[in-house]
Tab-separated table of C-alpha atoms in Angstrom:
chain	number	residue	atom	x	y	z
A	22	UNK	CA	79.881	-52.840	-21.529
A	23	UNK	CA	76.597	-52.313	-23.213
A	24	UNK	CA	75.064	-54.855	-20.861
A	25	UNK	CA	76.247	-53.003	-17.763
A	26	UNK	CA	74.989	-49.708	-19.106
A	27	UNK	CA	71.636	-51.305	-19.798
A	28	UNK	CA	71.523	-52.664	-16.256
A	29	UNK	CA	72.337	-49.234	-14.813
A	30	UNK	CA	69.690	-47.632	-16.991
A	31	UNK	CA	67.148	-50.177	-15.874
A	32	UNK	CA	68.099	-49.737	-12.209
A	33	UNK	CA	67.780	-45.979	-12.584
A	34	UNK	CA	64.444	-46.382	-14.281
A	35	UNK	CA	63.379	-48.751	-11.500
A	36	UNK	CA	64.392	-46.234	-8.822
A	37	UNK	CA	62.430	-43.542	-10.605
A	38	UNK	CA	59.442	-45.847	-10.869
A	39	UNK	CA	59.738	-46.733	-7.173
A	40	UNK	CA	59.739	-43.074	-6.261
A	41	UNK	CA	56.739	-42.488	-8.483
A	42	UNK	CA	54.974	-45.419	-6.860
A	43	UNK	CA	55.747	-44.035	-3.403
A	44	UNK	CA	54.493	-40.610	-4.423
A	45	UNK	CA	51.427	-42.203	-5.965
A	46	UNK	CA	50.788	-44.093	-2.742
A	47	UNK	CA	51.159	-40.910	-0.714
A	48	UNK	CA	48.844	-39.103	-3.141
A	49	UNK	CA	46.400	-42.003	-2.925
A	50	UNK	CA	46.404	-41.883	0.893
A	51	UNK	CA	45.981	-38.141	0.828
A	52	UNK	CA	43.177	-38.462	-1.709
A	53	UNK	CA	41.462	-41.062	0.422
A	54	UNK	CA	41.806	-38.828	3.474
A	55	UNK	CA	40.527	-35.881	1.492
A	56	UNK	CA	37.635	-37.948	0.141
A	57	UNK	CA	36.909	-39.199	3.641
A	58	UNK	CA	36.868	-35.650	4.973
A	59	UNK	CA	34.701	-34.522	2.087
A	60	UNK	CA	32.356	-37.446	2.655
A	61	UNK	CA	32.126	-36.628	6.361
A	62	UNK	CA	31.575	-32.975	5.565
A	63	UNK	CA	28.956	-33.884	2.977
A	64	UNK	CA	27.171	-36.108	5.478
A	65	UNK	CA	27.222	-33.272	8.026
A	66	UNK	CA	25.893	-30.846	5.438
A	67	UNK	CA	23.157	-33.322	4.469
A	68	UNK	CA	22.248	-33.820	8.138
A	69	UNK	CA	22.199	-30.072	8.715
A	70	UNK	CA	20.050	-29.610	5.626
A	71	UNK	CA	17.671	-32.278	6.892
A	72	UNK	CA	17.524	-30.586	10.289
A	73	UNK	CA	16.966	-27.220	8.612
A	74	UNK	CA	14.254	-28.753	6.458
A	75	UNK	CA	12.560	-30.145	9.560
A	76	UNK	CA	12.849	-26.780	11.310
A	77	UNK	CA	11.551	-24.953	8.245
A	78	UNK	CA	8.654	-27.375	8.034
A	79	UNK	CA	7.891	-26.817	11.726
A	80	UNK	CA	8.193	-23.069	11.198
A	81	UNK	CA	5.906	-23.283	8.165
A	82	UNK	CA	3.276	-25.127	10.205
A	83	UNK	CA	3.673	-22.576	12.998
A	84	UNK	CA	3.296	-19.669	10.562
A	85	UNK	CA	0.279	-21.323	8.928
A	86	UNK	CA	-1.254	-21.779	12.367
A	87	UNK	CA	-0.461	-18.167	13.280
A	88	UNK	CA	-1.909	-16.932	9.986
A	89	UNK	CA	-5.033	-19.016	10.556
A	90	UNK	CA	-5.344	-17.608	14.086
A	91	UNK	CA	-4.850	-14.074	12.772
A	92	UNK	CA	-7.464	-14.574	10.086
A	93	UNK	CA	-9.838	-16.113	12.626
A	94	UNK	CA	-9.219	-13.248	15.043
A	95	UNK	CA	-9.712	-10.712	12.267
A	96	UNK	CA	-12.999	-12.370	11.304
A	97	UNK	CA	-14.082	-12.440	14.950
A	98	UNK	CA	-13.106	-8.817	15.495
A	99	UNK	CA	-14.931	-7.824	12.324
A	100	UNK	CA	-18.041	-9.740	13.391
A	101	UNK	CA	-17.759	-8.360	16.930
A	102	UNK	CA	-17.333	-4.837	15.582
A	103	UNK	CA	-20.451	-5.176	13.445
A	104	UNK	CA	-22.397	-6.592	16.377
A	105	UNK	CA	-21.237	-3.834	18.749
A	106	UNK	CA	-22.117	-1.190	16.153
A	107	UNK	CA	-25.584	-2.736	15.754
A	108	UNK	CA	-26.097	-2.922	19.532
A	109	UNK	CA	-24.932	0.695	19.915
A	110	UNK	CA	-27.374	1.732	17.199
A	111	UNK	CA	-30.212	-0.144	18.901
A	112	UNK	CA	-29.324	1.463	22.252
A	113	UNK	CA	-29.465	4.905	20.662
A	114	UNK	CA	-33.144	4.502	19.700
A	115	UNK	CA	-34.655	4.025	23.199
A	116	UNK	CA	-32.102	6.361	24.772
A	117	UNK	CA	-33.005	9.026	22.235
A	118	UNK	CA	-36.679	8.484	23.072
A	119	UNK	CA	-35.994	8.853	26.816
A	120	UNK	CA	-33.775	11.912	26.337
A	121	UNK	CA	-36.391	13.516	24.116
A	122	UNK	CA	-39.047	13.115	26.833
A	123	UNK	CA	-36.987	14.097	29.878
A	124	UNK	CA	-36.963	17.833	29.130
A	125	UNK	CA	-40.765	18.048	28.644
A	126	UNK	CA	-41.217	15.941	31.805
A	127	UNK	CA	-38.982	18.356	33.713
A	128	UNK	CA	-40.994	21.308	32.437
A	129	UNK	CA	-44.301	19.602	33.337
A	130	UNK	CA	-43.062	18.965	36.878
A	131	UNK	CA	-42.119	22.630	37.322
A	132	UNK	CA	-45.514	23.688	35.978
A	133	UNK	CA	-47.270	21.346	38.425
A	134	UNK	CA	-45.182	22.719	41.286
A	135	UNK	CA	-46.050	26.236	40.163
A	136	UNK	CA	-49.753	25.264	40.199
A	137	UNK	CA	-49.381	23.792	43.694
A	138	UNK	CA	-47.697	27.011	44.822
A	139	UNK	CA	-50.723	28.952	43.600
A	140	UNK	CA	-53.077	26.628	45.481
A	141	UNK	CA	-51.024	27.084	48.660
A	142	UNK	CA	-51.019	30.855	48.125
A	143	UNK	CA	-54.805	31.129	47.827
A	144	UNK	CA	-55.711	28.177	50.077
A	145	UNK	CA	-53.025	28.216	52.782
A	146	UNK	CA	-55.088	25.991	55.090
A	147	UNK	CA	-55.865	22.712	53.257
A	148	UNK	CA	-58.496	20.354	54.537
A	149	UNK	CA	-57.381	17.644	57.010
A	150	UNK	CA	-57.509	14.907	54.342
A	151	UNK	CA	-55.120	16.818	52.011
A	152	UNK	CA	-52.883	17.732	54.958
A	153	UNK	CA	-52.686	14.069	55.970
A	154	UNK	CA	-51.819	13.012	52.410
A	155	UNK	CA	-49.086	15.667	52.161
A	156	UNK	CA	-47.598	14.473	55.430
A	157	UNK	CA	-47.776	10.817	54.378
A	158	UNK	CA	-46.005	11.432	51.063
A	159	UNK	CA	-43.515	13.877	52.635
A	160	UNK	CA	-44.462	16.555	50.127
A	161	UNK	CA	-41.544	18.901	50.880
A	162	UNK	CA	-38.993	16.114	50.354
A	163	UNK	CA	-40.650	14.963	47.118
A	164	UNK	CA	-40.725	18.535	45.834
A	165	UNK	CA	-37.009	18.934	46.556
A	166	UNK	CA	-35.913	15.492	45.345
A	167	UNK	CA	-37.975	15.032	42.162
A	168	UNK	CA	-36.025	17.600	40.056
A	169	UNK	CA	-32.786	16.016	41.277
A	170	UNK	CA	-34.107	12.606	40.260
A	171	UNK	CA	-34.950	13.858	36.763
A	172	UNK	CA	-31.515	15.497	36.479
A	173	UNK	CA	-29.887	12.229	37.549
A	174	UNK	CA	-31.878	10.332	34.907
A	175	UNK	CA	-30.806	12.887	32.297
A	176	UNK	CA	-27.159	12.485	33.334
A	177	UNK	CA	-27.511	8.697	33.083
A	178	UNK	CA	-29.003	8.826	29.599
A	179	UNK	CA	-26.287	11.293	28.528
A	180	UNK	CA	-23.642	8.802	29.679
A	181	UNK	CA	-25.382	5.935	27.871
A	182	UNK	CA	-25.546	8.064	24.728
A	183	UNK	CA	-21.826	8.928	24.973
A	184	UNK	CA	-20.941	5.290	25.550
A	185	UNK	CA	-23.084	4.228	22.602
A	186	UNK	CA	-21.424	6.808	20.346
A	187	UNK	CA	-17.988	5.730	21.608
A	188	UNK	CA	-18.796	2.100	20.855
A	189	UNK	CA	-19.925	3.031	17.353
A	190	UNK	CA	-16.716	5.003	16.778
A	191	UNK	CA	-14.537	2.278	18.283
A	192	UNK	CA	-16.164	-0.590	16.385
A	193	UNK	CA	-16.155	1.020	12.960
A	194	UNK	CA	-16.091	-1.687	10.282
A	195	UNK	CA	-13.124	-1.150	7.977
A	196	UNK	CA	-13.637	-1.174	4.231
A	197	UNK	CA	-11.095	-2.526	1.770
A	198	UNK	CA	-9.767	1.004	1.345
A	199	UNK	CA	-8.587	3.593	3.849
A	200	UNK	CA	-10.888	6.296	5.217
A	201	UNK	CA	-10.243	9.751	6.637
A	202	UNK	CA	-10.260	9.495	10.416
A	203	UNK	CA	-9.834	11.751	13.433
A	204	UNK	CA	-7.148	10.116	15.595
A	205	UNK	CA	-8.228	12.035	18.709
A	206	UNK	CA	-11.803	10.834	18.273
A	207	UNK	CA	-10.575	7.234	18.160
A	208	UNK	CA	-8.426	7.636	21.295
A	209	UNK	CA	-11.215	9.396	23.208
A	210	UNK	CA	-13.775	6.720	22.307
A	211	UNK	CA	-11.363	4.037	23.514
A	212	UNK	CA	-10.756	5.904	26.784
A	213	UNK	CA	-14.503	6.229	27.358
A	214	UNK	CA	-14.958	2.468	26.900
A	215	UNK	CA	-12.101	1.863	29.382
A	216	UNK	CA	-13.552	4.371	31.878
A	217	UNK	CA	-14.625	1.587	34.249
A	218	UNK	CA	-10.975	0.503	34.603
A	219	UNK	CA	-9.690	4.055	35.123
A	220	UNK	CA	-12.068	5.184	37.867
A	221	UNK	CA	-11.237	4.891	41.563
A	222	UNK	CA	-11.840	1.638	43.444
A	223	UNK	CA	-11.693	0.689	47.101
A	224	UNK	CA	-8.075	-0.391	46.565
A	225	UNK	CA	-6.673	2.565	44.600
A	226	UNK	CA	-7.418	6.147	43.503
A	227	UNK	CA	-8.470	7.024	39.971
A	228	UNK	CA	-5.864	6.551	37.251
A	229	UNK	CA	-5.133	10.000	35.861
A	230	UNK	CA	-5.179	10.402	32.079
A	231	UNK	CA	-3.210	13.364	30.761
A	232	UNK	CA	-3.959	14.255	27.143
A	233	UNK	CA	-1.590	16.522	25.212
A	234	UNK	CA	-3.166	16.726	21.787
A	235	UNK	CA	-1.545	18.698	18.989
A	236	UNK	CA	-3.393	20.183	16.045
A	237	UNK	CA	-3.093	17.225	13.679
A	238	UNK	CA	-4.945	16.609	10.409
A	239	UNK	CA	-7.341	13.805	9.579
A	240	UNK	CA	-5.434	10.757	8.381
A	241	UNK	CA	-6.269	8.071	5.836
A	242	UNK	CA	-6.306	4.750	7.690
A	243	UNK	CA	-8.343	1.739	8.727
A	244	UNK	CA	-10.135	3.268	11.773
A	245	UNK	CA	-11.415	0.020	13.287
A	246	UNK	CA	-7.957	-1.556	13.303
A	247	UNK	CA	-6.288	1.569	14.712
A	248	UNK	CA	-8.859	1.665	17.512
A	249	UNK	CA	-7.939	-1.937	18.347
A	250	UNK	CA	-4.285	-0.867	18.654
A	251	UNK	CA	-5.259	2.043	20.936
A	252	UNK	CA	-7.309	-0.360	23.055
A	253	UNK	CA	-4.367	-2.749	23.367
A	254	UNK	CA	-1.821	-0.077	24.334
A	255	UNK	CA	-4.115	1.650	26.836
A	256	UNK	CA	-5.295	-1.629	28.409
A	257	UNK	CA	-1.659	-2.743	28.724
A	258	UNK	CA	-0.797	0.573	30.398
A	259	UNK	CA	-3.624	0.057	32.923
A	260	UNK	CA	-2.410	-3.515	33.537
A	261	UNK	CA	1.140	-2.228	34.107
A	262	UNK	CA	-0.066	0.319	36.667
A	263	UNK	CA	-2.197	-2.240	38.497
A	264	UNK	CA	0.763	-4.622	38.662
A	265	UNK	CA	2.976	-1.843	40.054
A	266	UNK	CA	0.348	-1.179	42.760
A	267	UNK	CA	0.524	-4.731	44.103
A	268	UNK	CA	1.323	-4.744	47.835
A	269	UNK	CA	0.930	-0.955	48.233
A	270	UNK	CA	-1.616	0.791	50.435
A	271	UNK	CA	-4.185	3.246	49.104
A	272	UNK	CA	-2.146	6.167	50.463
A	273	UNK	CA	1.083	4.877	48.872
A	274	UNK	CA	-0.616	4.466	45.497
A	275	UNK	CA	-2.125	7.940	45.837
A	276	UNK	CA	1.335	9.371	46.487
A	277	UNK	CA	2.764	7.455	43.505
A	278	UNK	CA	-0.021	8.960	41.348
A	279	UNK	CA	-0.902	6.375	38.692
A	280	UNK	CA	-0.849	8.211	35.388
A	281	UNK	CA	-1.209	7.563	31.663
A	282	UNK	CA	-0.047	10.307	29.311
A	283	UNK	CA	-1.165	10.444	25.689
A	284	UNK	CA	0.697	12.810	23.360
A	285	UNK	CA	0.023	13.471	19.690
A	286	UNK	CA	2.282	15.545	17.460
A	287	UNK	CA	3.435	16.142	13.902
A	288	UNK	CA	6.951	15.115	12.894
A	289	UNK	CA	8.525	14.825	9.430
A	290	UNK	CA	5.230	14.430	7.557
A	291	UNK	CA	4.049	11.825	10.080
A	292	UNK	CA	1.740	11.733	13.068
A	293	UNK	CA	3.297	10.543	16.332
A	294	UNK	CA	1.134	9.015	19.070
A	295	UNK	CA	2.872	8.379	22.407
A	296	UNK	CA	1.253	6.355	25.185
A	297	UNK	CA	3.190	6.531	28.476
A	298	UNK	CA	2.626	5.026	31.903
A	299	UNK	CA	4.562	5.370	35.158
A	300	UNK	CA	4.450	1.694	36.114
A	301	UNK	CA	7.339	-0.719	36.628
A	302	UNK	CA	8.627	-0.500	33.060
A	303	UNK	CA	9.875	-3.343	30.855
A	304	UNK	CA	13.201	-5.148	31.189
A	305	UNK	CA	15.628	-5.272	28.255
A	306	UNK	CA	15.029	-9.024	27.980
A	307	UNK	CA	11.270	-8.590	27.582
A	308	UNK	CA	11.630	-5.587	25.252
A	309	UNK	CA	13.302	-7.858	22.707
A	310	UNK	CA	10.360	-10.292	22.822
A	311	UNK	CA	7.174	-8.256	23.258
A	312	UNK	CA	6.526	-7.951	19.509
A	313	UNK	CA	6.921	-11.701	18.917
A	314	UNK	CA	3.840	-13.735	18.021
A	315	UNK	CA	2.302	-15.735	20.872
A	316	UNK	CA	4.464	-13.943	23.466
A	317	UNK	CA	2.639	-12.735	26.564
A	318	UNK	CA	3.428	-12.038	30.199
A	319	UNK	CA	-0.219	-12.448	31.216
A	320	UNK	CA	-1.786	-15.640	32.577
A	321	UNK	CA	-4.529	-17.457	30.686
A	322	UNK	CA	-7.760	-15.483	30.651
A	323	UNK	CA	-6.090	-12.124	31.163
A	324	UNK	CA	-5.479	-9.365	28.640
A	325	UNK	CA	-7.408	-7.921	25.696
A	326	UNK	CA	-6.786	-10.771	23.283
A	327	UNK	CA	-4.935	-8.523	20.858
A	328	UNK	CA	-1.175	-8.929	21.310
A	329	UNK	CA	1.515	-6.388	20.545
A	330	UNK	CA	2.649	-8.526	17.594
A	331	UNK	CA	-0.715	-8.025	15.916
A	332	UNK	CA	-0.743	-4.354	16.898
A	333	UNK	CA	2.651	-3.948	15.238
A	334	UNK	CA	1.407	-5.811	12.172
A	335	UNK	CA	-1.552	-3.419	11.892
A	336	UNK	CA	0.704	-0.376	12.171
A	337	UNK	CA	3.531	-1.624	9.930
A	338	UNK	CA	1.828	-3.720	7.257
A	339	UNK	CA	-1.568	-2.017	7.074
A	340	UNK	CA	-0.462	1.586	7.562
A	341	UNK	CA	3.235	1.679	6.599
A	342	UNK	CA	4.140	3.046	10.025
A	343	UNK	CA	6.189	2.003	13.056
A	344	UNK	CA	5.423	0.796	16.577
A	345	UNK	CA	8.321	1.194	19.001
A	346	UNK	CA	8.819	0.932	22.743
A	347	UNK	CA	10.982	2.905	25.153
A	348	UNK	CA	11.202	1.817	28.766
A	349	UNK	CA	13.288	2.404	31.849
A	350	UNK	CA	12.770	-0.291	34.523
A	351	UNK	CA	11.239	1.314	37.592
A	352	UNK	CA	10.102	4.454	35.747
A	353	UNK	CA	7.526	3.265	33.223
A	354	UNK	CA	7.043	2.497	29.548
A	355	UNK	CA	6.282	4.457	26.409
A	356	UNK	CA	4.878	3.092	23.171
A	357	UNK	CA	5.301	5.286	20.095
A	358	UNK	CA	3.151	4.935	16.979
A	359	UNK	CA	4.363	6.637	13.814
A	360	UNK	CA	1.794	6.993	11.033
A	361	UNK	CA	2.818	8.563	7.718
A	362	UNK	CA	0.518	11.244	6.314
A	363	UNK	CA	-0.231	10.161	2.764
């Protein structure tokens, strides 16, 4: 009896052991599957990390290259600004000399004409030799045209002087600290430099510039860099208008009335500067890209050389402001600069 009970106990124990072995085998298979999945997942994660590392390395090189280009451009712009300021200063010297002598020259000419009038009054019949000389030189025409010529020279020197002053304002070399600056003066100097692109040509009428300036205070900023932003936005607006004119006749462009509107205002302790054009506008796809580095819609050799990405960097990082764009395709574009008043 004891033997049979022992056999039954052993058989029961064997069955239990068999079940445990089966469960162990199932657990082992599951563990292997789990380990295999984990290994596969780990390999995928490692591969993704490697890919990310490669992409980050590429991005790092790209950013280093961009930073180098930005630093190079900044150095070039600084050097160019200094050179332009020096050239403008050198232009001012001879122009000032000419302008200082034009008024006395004008007065001398009138005095000489007055003297000639007296001679004609008291000696109305000149000798044949003088009469022949007066006819040869066309005295009456010279007398009428010479004051006009002097006035034209004065107008030319005035324009050179204004251009020189605009160049000096535009190319101001920025110090390491911000300076008080008149925003309107910066915009006007930029417009004067761009005057050759705004005036009428044989293909289109003059581009109208509408200025709506508010009474805004001087602002602490880096004037030279802000002027570069103004140059970029205004040059882009001119480009947009010229592109929208493609294929149109002079009369059609005249009816369309190419126009750039510049508005300044005060809002929430900030200065707003809006630059609008009535060109083609910007598509939603391009609006999402225009502030990216190295992005441009212009072919090689076109444009100002200062992209919107750098313009945004100047406004955001250097001045703590914002540069935004609003555009309706077919109606035009508007760039809005927000500069906090410190």
